[in-house]
Each structure stands twice: as C-alpha cells, then as structure tokens.
XYZ file of N, CA and C in Angstrom:
678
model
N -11.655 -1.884 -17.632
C -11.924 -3.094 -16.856
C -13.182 -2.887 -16.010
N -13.853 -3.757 -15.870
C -15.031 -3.864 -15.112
C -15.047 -4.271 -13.695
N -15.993 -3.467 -12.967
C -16.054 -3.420 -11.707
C -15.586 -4.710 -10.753
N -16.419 -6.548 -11.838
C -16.507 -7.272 -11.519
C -14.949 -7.896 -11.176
N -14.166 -7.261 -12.607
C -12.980 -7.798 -12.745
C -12.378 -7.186 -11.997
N -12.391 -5.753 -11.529
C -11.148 -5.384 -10.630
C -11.544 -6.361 -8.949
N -12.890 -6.526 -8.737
C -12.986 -6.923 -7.421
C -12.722 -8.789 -7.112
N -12.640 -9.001 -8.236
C -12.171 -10.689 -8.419
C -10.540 -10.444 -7.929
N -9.860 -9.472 -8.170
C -8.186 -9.464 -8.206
C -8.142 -8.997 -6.572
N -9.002 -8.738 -5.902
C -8.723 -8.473 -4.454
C -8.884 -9.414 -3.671
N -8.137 -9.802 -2.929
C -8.108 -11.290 -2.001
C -9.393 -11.440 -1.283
N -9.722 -10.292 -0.790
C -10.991 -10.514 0.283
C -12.327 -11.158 -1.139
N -12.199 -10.792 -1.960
C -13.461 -11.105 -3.003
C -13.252 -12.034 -3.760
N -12.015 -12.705 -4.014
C -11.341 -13.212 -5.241
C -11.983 -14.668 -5.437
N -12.698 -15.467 -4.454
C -13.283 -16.530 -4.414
C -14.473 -16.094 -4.463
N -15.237 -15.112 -4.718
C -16.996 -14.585 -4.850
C -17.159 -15.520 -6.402
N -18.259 -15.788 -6.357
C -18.807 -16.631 -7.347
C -19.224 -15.352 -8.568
N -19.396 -15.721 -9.511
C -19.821 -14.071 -10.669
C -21.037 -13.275 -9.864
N -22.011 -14.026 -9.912
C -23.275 -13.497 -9.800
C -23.212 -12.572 -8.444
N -22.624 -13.171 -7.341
C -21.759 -12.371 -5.815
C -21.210 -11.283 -6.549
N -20.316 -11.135 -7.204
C -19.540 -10.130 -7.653
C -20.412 -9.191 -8.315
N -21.519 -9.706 -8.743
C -21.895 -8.383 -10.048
C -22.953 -7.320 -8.931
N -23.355 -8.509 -7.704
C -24.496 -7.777 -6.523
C -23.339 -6.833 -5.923
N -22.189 -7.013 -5.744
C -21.439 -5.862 -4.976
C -21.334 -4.448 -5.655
N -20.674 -5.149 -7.003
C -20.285 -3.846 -7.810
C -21.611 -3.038 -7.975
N -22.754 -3.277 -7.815
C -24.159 -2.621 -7.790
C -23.985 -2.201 -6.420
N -23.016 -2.136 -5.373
C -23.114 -1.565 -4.406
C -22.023 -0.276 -4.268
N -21.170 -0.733 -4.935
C -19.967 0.484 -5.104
C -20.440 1.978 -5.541
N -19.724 2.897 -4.434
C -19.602 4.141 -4.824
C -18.723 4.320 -5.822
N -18.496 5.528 -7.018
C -16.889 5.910 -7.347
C -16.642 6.814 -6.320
N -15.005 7.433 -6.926
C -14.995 8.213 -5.000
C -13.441 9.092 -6.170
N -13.608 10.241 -6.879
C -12.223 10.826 -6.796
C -11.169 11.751 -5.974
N -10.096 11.442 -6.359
C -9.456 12.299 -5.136
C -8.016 12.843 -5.923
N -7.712 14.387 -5.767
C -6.664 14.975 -6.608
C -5.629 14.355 -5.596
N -4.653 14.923 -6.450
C -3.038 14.514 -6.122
C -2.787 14.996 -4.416
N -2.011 14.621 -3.578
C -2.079 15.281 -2.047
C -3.554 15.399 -1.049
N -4.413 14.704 -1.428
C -5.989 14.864 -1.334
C -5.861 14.471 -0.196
N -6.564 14.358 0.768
C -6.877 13.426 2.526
C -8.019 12.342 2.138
N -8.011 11.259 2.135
C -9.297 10.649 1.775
C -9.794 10.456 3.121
N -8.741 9.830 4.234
C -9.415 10.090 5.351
C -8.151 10.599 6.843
N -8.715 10.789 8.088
C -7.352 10.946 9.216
C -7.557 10.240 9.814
N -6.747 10.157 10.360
C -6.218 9.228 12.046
C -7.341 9.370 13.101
N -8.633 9.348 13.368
C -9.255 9.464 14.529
C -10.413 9.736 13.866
N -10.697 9.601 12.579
C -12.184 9.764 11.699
C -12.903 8.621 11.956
N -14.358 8.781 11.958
C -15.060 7.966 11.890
C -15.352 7.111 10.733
N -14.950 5.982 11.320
C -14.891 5.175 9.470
C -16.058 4.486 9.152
N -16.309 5.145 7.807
C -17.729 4.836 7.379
C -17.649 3.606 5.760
N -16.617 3.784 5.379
C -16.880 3.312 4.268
C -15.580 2.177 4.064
N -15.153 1.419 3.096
C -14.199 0.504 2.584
C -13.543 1.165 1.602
N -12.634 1.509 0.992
C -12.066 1.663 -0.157
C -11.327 0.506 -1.154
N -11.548 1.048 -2.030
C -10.462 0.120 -3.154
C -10.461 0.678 -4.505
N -9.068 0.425 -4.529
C -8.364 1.624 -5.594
C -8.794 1.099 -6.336
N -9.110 1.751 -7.384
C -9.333 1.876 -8.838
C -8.635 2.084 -10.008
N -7.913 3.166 -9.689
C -6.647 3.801 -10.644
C -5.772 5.006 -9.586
N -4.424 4.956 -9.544
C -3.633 5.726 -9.011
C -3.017 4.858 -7.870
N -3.029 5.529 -6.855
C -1.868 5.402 -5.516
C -2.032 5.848 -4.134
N -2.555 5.096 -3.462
C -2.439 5.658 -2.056
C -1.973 5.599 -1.003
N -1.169 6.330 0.039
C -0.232 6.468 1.260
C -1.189 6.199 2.280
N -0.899 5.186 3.221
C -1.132 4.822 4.287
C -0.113 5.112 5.376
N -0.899 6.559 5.997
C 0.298 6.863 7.119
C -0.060 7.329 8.143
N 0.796 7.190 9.408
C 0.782 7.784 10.902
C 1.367 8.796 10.555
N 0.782 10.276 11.208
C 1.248 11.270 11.470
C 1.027 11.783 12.859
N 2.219 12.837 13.694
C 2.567 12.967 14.731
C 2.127 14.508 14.849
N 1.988 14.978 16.107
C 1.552 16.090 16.034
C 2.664 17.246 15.894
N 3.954 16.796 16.132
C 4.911 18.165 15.746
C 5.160 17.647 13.948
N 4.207 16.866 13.073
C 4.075 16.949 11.825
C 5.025 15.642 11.114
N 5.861 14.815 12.344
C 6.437 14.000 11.706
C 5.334 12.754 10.863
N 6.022 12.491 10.220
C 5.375 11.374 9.566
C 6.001 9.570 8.811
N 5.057 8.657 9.255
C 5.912 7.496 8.334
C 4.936 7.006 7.312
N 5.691 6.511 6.577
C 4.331 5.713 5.759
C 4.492 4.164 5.944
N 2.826 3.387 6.175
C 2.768 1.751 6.595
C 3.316 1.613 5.490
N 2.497 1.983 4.261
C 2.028 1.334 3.095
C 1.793 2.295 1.700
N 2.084 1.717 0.836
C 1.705 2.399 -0.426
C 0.836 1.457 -1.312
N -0.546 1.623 -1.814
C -0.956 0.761 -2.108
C -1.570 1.485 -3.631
N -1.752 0.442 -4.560
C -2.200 0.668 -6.264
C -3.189 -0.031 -6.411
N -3.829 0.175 -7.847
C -4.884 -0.975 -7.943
C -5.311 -2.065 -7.587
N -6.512 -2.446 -7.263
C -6.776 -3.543 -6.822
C -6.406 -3.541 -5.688
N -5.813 -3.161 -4.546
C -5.728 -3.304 -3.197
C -6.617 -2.673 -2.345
N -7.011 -2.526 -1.062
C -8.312 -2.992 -0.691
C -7.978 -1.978 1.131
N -8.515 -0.993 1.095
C -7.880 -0.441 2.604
C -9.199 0.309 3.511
N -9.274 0.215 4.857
C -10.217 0.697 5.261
C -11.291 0.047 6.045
N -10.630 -1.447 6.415
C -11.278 -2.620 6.663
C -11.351 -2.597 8.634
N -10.317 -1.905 9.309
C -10.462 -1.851 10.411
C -11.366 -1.478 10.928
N -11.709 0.064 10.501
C -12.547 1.303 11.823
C -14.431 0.150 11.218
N -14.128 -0.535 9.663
C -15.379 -1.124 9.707
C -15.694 -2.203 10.515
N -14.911 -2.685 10.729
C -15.017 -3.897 11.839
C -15.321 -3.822 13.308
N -14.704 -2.778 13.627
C -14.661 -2.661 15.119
C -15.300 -1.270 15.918
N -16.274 -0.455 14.633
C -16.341 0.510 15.028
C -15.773 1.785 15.749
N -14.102 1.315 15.411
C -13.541 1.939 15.931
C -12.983 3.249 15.464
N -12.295 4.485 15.614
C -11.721 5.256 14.629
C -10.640 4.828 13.924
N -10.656 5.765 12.766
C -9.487 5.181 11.657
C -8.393 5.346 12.680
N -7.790 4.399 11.968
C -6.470 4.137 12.659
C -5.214 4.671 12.073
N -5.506 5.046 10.960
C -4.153 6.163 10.134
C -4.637 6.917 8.927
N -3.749 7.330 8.447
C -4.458 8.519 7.303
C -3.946 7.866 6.551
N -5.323 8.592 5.106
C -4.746 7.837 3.668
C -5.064 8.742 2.778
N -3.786 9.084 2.196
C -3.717 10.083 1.101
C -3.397 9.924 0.152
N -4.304 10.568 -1.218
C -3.872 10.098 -2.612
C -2.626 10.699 -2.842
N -1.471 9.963 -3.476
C -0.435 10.264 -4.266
C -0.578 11.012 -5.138
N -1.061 10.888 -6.070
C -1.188 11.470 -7.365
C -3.173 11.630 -7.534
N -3.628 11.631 -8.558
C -4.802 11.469 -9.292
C -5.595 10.244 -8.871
N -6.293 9.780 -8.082
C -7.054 8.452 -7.835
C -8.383 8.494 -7.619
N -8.979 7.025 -8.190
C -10.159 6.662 -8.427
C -10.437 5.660 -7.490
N -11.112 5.645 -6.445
C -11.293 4.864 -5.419
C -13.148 4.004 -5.999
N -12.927 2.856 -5.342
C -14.311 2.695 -5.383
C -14.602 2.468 -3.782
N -15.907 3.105 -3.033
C -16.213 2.836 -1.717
C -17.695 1.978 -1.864
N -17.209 1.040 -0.507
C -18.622 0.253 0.023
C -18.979 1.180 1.648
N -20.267 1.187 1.679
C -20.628 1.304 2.547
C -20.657 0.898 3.823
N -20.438 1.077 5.257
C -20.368 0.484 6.036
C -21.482 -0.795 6.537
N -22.718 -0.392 6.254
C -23.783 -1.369 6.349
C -23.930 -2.051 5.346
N -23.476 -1.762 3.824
C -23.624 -2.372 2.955
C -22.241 -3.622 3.259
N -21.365 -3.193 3.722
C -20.209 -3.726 3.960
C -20.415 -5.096 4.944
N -20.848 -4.763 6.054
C -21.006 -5.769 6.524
C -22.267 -6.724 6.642
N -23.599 -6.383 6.056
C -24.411 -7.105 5.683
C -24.271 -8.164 4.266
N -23.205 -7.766 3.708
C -22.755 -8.236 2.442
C -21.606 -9.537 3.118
N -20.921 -8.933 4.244
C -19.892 -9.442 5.067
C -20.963 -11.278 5.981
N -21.863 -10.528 6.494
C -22.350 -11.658 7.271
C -22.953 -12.477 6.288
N -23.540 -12.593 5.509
C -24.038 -13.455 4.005
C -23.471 -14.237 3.395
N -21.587 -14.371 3.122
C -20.816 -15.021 2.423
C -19.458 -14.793 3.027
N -19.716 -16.150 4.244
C -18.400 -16.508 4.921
C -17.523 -16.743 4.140
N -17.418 -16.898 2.951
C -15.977 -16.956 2.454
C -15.457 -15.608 2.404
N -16.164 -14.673 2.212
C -15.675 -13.102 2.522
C -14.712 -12.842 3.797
N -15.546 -13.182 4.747
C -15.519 -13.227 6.071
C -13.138 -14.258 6.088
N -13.339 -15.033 5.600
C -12.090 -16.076 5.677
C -11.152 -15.276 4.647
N -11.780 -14.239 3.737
C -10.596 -13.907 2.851
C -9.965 -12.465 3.562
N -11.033 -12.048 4.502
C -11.071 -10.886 4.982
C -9.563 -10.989 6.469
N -10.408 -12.323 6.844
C -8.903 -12.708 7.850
C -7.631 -12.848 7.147
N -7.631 -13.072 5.915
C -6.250 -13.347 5.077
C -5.968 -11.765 4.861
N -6.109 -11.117 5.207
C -5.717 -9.950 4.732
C -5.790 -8.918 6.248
N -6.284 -9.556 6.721
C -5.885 -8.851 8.259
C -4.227 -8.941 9.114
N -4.518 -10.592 8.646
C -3.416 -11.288 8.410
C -2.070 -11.007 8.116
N -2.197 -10.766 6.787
C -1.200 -9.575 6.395
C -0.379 -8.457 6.779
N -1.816 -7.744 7.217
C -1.449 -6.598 7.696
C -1.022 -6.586 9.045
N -1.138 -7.407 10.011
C -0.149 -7.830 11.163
C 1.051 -8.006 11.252
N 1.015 -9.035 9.728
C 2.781 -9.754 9.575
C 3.464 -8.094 8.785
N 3.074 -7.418 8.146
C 3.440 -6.127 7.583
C 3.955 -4.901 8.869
N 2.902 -4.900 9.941
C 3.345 -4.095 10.936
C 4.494 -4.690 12.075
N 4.870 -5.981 11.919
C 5.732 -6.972 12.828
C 7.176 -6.711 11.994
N 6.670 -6.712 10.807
C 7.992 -6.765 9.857
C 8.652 -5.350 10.326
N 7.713 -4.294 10.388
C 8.194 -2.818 10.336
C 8.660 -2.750 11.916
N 8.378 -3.493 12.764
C 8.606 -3.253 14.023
C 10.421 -3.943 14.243
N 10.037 -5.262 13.350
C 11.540 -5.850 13.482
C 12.358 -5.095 12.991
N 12.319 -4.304 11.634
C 13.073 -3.960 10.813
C 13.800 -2.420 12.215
N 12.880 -1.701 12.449
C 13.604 -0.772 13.294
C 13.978 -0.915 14.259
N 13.778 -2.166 14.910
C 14.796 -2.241 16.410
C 16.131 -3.312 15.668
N 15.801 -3.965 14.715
C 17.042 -4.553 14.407
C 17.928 -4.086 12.963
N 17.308 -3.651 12.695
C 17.803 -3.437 11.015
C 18.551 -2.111 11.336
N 19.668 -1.664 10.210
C 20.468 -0.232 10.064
C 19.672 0.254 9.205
N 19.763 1.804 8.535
C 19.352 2.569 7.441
C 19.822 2.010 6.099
N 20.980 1.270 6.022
C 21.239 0.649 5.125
C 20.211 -0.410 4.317
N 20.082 -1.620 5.319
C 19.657 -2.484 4.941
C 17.846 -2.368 5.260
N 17.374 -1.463 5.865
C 15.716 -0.761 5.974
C 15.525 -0.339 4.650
N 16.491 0.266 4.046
C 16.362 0.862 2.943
C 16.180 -0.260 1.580
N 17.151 -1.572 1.931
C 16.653 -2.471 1.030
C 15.739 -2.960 0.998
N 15.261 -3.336 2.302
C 13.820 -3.970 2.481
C 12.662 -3.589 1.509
N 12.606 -1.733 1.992
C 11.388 -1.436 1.472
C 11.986 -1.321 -0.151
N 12.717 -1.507 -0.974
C 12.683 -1.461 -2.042
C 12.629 -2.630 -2.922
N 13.051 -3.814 -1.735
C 12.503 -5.209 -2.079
C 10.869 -5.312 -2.689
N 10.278 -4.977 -0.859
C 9.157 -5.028 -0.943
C 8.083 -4.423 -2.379
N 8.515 -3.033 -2.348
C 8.185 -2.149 -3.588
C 8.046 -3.125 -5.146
N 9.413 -3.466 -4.961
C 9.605 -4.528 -6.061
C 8.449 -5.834 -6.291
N 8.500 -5.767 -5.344
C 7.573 -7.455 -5.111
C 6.035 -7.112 -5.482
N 5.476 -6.050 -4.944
C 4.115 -5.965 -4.491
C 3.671 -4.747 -5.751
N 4.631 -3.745 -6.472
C 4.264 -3.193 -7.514
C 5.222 -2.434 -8.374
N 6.226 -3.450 -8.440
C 7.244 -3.207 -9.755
C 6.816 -3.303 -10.869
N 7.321 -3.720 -11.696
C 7.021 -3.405 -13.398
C 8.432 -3.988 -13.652
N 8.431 -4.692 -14.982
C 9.824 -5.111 -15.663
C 10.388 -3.659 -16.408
N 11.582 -3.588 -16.274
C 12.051 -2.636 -16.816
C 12.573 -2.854 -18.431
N 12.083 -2.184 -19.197
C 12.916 -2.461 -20.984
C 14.152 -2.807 -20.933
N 14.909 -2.494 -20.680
C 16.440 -2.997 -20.794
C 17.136 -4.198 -19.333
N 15.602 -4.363 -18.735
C 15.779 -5.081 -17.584
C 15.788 -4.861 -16.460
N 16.171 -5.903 -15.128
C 15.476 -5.142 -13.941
C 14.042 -4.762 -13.563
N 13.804 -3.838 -12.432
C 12.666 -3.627 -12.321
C 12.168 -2.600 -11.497
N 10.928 -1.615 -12.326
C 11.021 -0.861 -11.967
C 10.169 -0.409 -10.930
N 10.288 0.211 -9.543
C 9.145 0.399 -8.793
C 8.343 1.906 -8.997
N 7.379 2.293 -8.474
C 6.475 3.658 -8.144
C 7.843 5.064 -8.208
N 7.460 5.671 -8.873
C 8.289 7.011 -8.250
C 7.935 7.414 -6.581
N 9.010 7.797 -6.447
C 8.759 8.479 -4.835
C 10.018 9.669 -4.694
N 9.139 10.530 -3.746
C 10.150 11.647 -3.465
C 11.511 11.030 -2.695
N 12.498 11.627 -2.040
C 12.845 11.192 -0.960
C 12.552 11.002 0.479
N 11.324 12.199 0.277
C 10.717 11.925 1.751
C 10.219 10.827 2.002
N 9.291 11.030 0.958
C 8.210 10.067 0.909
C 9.028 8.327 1.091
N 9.825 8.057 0.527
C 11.068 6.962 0.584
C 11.619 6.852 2.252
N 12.106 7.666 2.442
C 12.708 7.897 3.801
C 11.557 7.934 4.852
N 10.192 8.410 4.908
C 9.181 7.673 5.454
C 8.806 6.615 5.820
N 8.949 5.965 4.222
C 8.439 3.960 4.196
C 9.742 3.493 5.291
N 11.347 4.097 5.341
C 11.939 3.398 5.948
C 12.229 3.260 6.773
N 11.652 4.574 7.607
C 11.867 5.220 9.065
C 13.094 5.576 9.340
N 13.531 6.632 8.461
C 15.299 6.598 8.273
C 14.992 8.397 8.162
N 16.125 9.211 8.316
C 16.391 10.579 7.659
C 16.065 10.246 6.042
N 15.941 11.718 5.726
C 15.989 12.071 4.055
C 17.724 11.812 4.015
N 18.463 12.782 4.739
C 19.886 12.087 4.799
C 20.409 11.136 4.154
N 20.217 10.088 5.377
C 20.355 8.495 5.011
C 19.489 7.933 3.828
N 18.100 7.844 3.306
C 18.020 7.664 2.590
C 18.478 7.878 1.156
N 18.595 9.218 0.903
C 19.947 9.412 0.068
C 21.237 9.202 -0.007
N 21.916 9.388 1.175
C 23.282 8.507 1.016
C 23.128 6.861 0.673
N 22.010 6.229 0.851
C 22.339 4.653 0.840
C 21.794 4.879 -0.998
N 21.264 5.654 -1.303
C 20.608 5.327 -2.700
C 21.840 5.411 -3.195
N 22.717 6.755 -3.300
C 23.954 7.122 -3.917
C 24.719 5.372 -3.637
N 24.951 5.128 -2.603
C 25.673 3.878 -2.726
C 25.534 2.814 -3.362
N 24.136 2.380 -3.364
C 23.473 1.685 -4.079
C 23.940 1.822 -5.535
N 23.769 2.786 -5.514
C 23.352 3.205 -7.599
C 24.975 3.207 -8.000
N 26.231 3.708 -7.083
C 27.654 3.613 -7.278
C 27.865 1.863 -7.684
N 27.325 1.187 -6.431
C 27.346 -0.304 -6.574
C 26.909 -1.136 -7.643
N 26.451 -0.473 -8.414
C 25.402 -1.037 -9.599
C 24.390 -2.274 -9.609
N 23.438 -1.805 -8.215
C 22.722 -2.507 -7.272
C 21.305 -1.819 -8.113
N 21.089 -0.567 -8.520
C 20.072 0.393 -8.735
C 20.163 1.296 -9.585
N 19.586 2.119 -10.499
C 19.626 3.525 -10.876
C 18.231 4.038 -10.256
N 18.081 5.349 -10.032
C 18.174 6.534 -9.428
C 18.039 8.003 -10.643
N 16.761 8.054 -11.386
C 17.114 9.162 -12.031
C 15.549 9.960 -12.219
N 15.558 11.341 -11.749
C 14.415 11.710 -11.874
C 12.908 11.300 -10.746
N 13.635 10.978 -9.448
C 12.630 10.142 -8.766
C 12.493 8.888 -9.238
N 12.783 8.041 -9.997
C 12.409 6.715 -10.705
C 13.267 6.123 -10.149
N 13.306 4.478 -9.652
C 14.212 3.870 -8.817
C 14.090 2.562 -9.849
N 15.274 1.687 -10.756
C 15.394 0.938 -11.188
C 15.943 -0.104 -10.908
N 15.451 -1.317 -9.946
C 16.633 -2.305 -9.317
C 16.889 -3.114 -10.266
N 18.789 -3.179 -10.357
C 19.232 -3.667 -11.543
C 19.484 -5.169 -10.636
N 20.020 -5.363 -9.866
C 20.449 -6.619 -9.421
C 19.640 -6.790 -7.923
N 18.097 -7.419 -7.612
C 17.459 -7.735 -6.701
C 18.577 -8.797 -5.873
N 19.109 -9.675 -6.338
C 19.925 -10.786 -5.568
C 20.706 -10.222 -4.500
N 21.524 -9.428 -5.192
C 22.657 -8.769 -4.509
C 22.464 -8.101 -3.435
N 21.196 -7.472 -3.817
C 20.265 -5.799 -2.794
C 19.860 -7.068 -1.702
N 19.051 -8.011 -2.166
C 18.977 -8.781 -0.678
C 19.695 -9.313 -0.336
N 20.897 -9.399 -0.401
C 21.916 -9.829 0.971
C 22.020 -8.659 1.668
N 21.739 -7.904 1.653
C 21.736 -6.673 2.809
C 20.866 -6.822 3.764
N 20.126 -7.624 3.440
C 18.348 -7.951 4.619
C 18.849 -9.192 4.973
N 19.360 -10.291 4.569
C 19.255 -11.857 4.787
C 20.571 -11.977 5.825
C-alpha cells in the first residue's frame, strides 16, 4: 500500500485532496523499531509525529518504582505524537513497539507548516484530540466507578471495536496480549485479570488460548459495562 493510501485512512488527513497527500508522503521519514523498542519517554522532547505503518504500538505511563498502565494500543493507520508537537511541550507518555514496527515520522516543522496551510488538517486534528480526551475520561470513569470485572470487559470491548478481526468459526478476534500487558490496559492486578478471563471463557463469553483472546458472544460481555 502506498504512502498516499495509508495517510487517506487517518482521520487527521482523510479529507486531504490527492495532490495534498502525495506533498506529505514526500515529507515522511520511515522509522523501524524491534519488538520491546522505546520509540520515545515520558519527558522527551518531541520532535516528530508518528504513524504506524505495520505492527503495534503501547502508549504508556510509567511510574518510577516501575509500575506501569497502558492508554492505548494502537495498529496501522493510527496516528500518535500530536501533543509535545503542538504545545512544545514534553512527551507526555512513552511509546513502545510491541512487536516488529514500521513507523512513518513527520517532522516537527514540517508538521506544522504543513499544519498552518490546510485548515482542514487543523479541524481533523481537533477530531482526534477530541478523542483522545473522551478516551482518557472514559479511563478515569471506568476506575473510580467500574470493578475488575466489568474494566476488564470494557477494554476487550474496546479492543474489539477499534482492532478485532472476524474470527473463522466466528466471533472476534482481538491483538494477542500478555497478561500484563492486559491487566495494564485495565488498571487491575495480573490476578484479577486472569481470574475474570477464566470466568469469562467458563461462561462461554470468550476463549483464551495461547495469549489469543476470542470474543464469542460481544452482547452478553456488554452487559457487564451497561
């Protein structure tokens, strides 16, 4: 797939006219990064935009006695790195490749001289700021009101929604994840996250095999959130 086409599927670009699109992708870095890689930390000076290319990347706060959560897990076509460019401020969390990933980076000056030129950028850019507000409100509600139980459905809703896959025999399947890494997204113990999976998967709500998480009945799993 071509540069043009992956940056049409990202909200902030998705209204760029062709000829807009083909001047950016003439601006893109590639950018690889192995499995566990740091692409960037929590208090770096942010210089560039990212957007995945191929693979997976963790968007997370980490604490200094090493705890950790994750905001976000994000795949192709999604778009991260948009804050510290805006406001000159430092990054605001770390982002680490999952596995094997192909990032493409814009430059910070290229970024926003490209930014002040085509206000519709500028309006798709708020739609996705946007987002990411109602995403950190959600995570805020979910832990002062939600149990480990039903935190645990959420984020596997969400998972579902934003980068499942249909499963062959049905259902649907989301990203592998460790249990940490799971119990992170939910702000729960490894514990609890495993006891609610076991329940789950007893309930015939899910399977559970090999790290692979298969939601067999989404309906059901959200009455635990609703």
């Amino acid at each position: 797939m071509s540069y043009e086409s992956l940056l049409a599927q990202i909200p902030m670009f998705e209204h760029l006219a062709q000829e807009d699109l083909t001047h950016l992708s003439g601006l893109l870095q590639q950018r690889r990064y192995s499995k566990n890689e740091v692409i960037f930390h929590q208090g770096d000076v942010g210089t560039a935009l990212f957007m995945v290319r191929r693979g997976e990347v963790a968007i997370r706060l980490s604490s200094s006695e090493g705890k950790e959560v994750i905001l976000a897990l994000l795949g192709r076509g999604d778009a991260f790195g948009e804050l510290a460019l805006l406001d000159g401020e430092p990054r605001s969390t770390d982002a680490v490749a999952r596995d094997e990933t192909h990032l493409l980076s814009l430059h910070q000056e290229d970024f926003r001289r490209f930014l002040s030129e085509r206000p519709q950028v500028a309006m798709g850019l708020l739609a996705v700021l946007s987002r990411m507000v109602r995403r950190v409100t959600q995570l805020v509600h979910d832990s002062a009101f939600l149990d480990a139980r039903a935190r645990l459905a959420r984020v596997l809703l969400d998972l579902a929604r934003t980068q499942g896959q249909p499963a062959s025999e049905g259902g649907i399947v989301i990203p592998k994840l460790t249990q940490a890494e799971l119990a992170n997204l939910c702000g729960v113990t490894r514990e609890s996250a495993n006891k609610w999976l076991r329940f789950y998967n007893r309930e015939g709500l899910l399977t559970y095999e090999n790290g692979q998480i298969t939601i067999v009945d989404p309906e059901r799993l959200r009455r635990d959130v609703d």
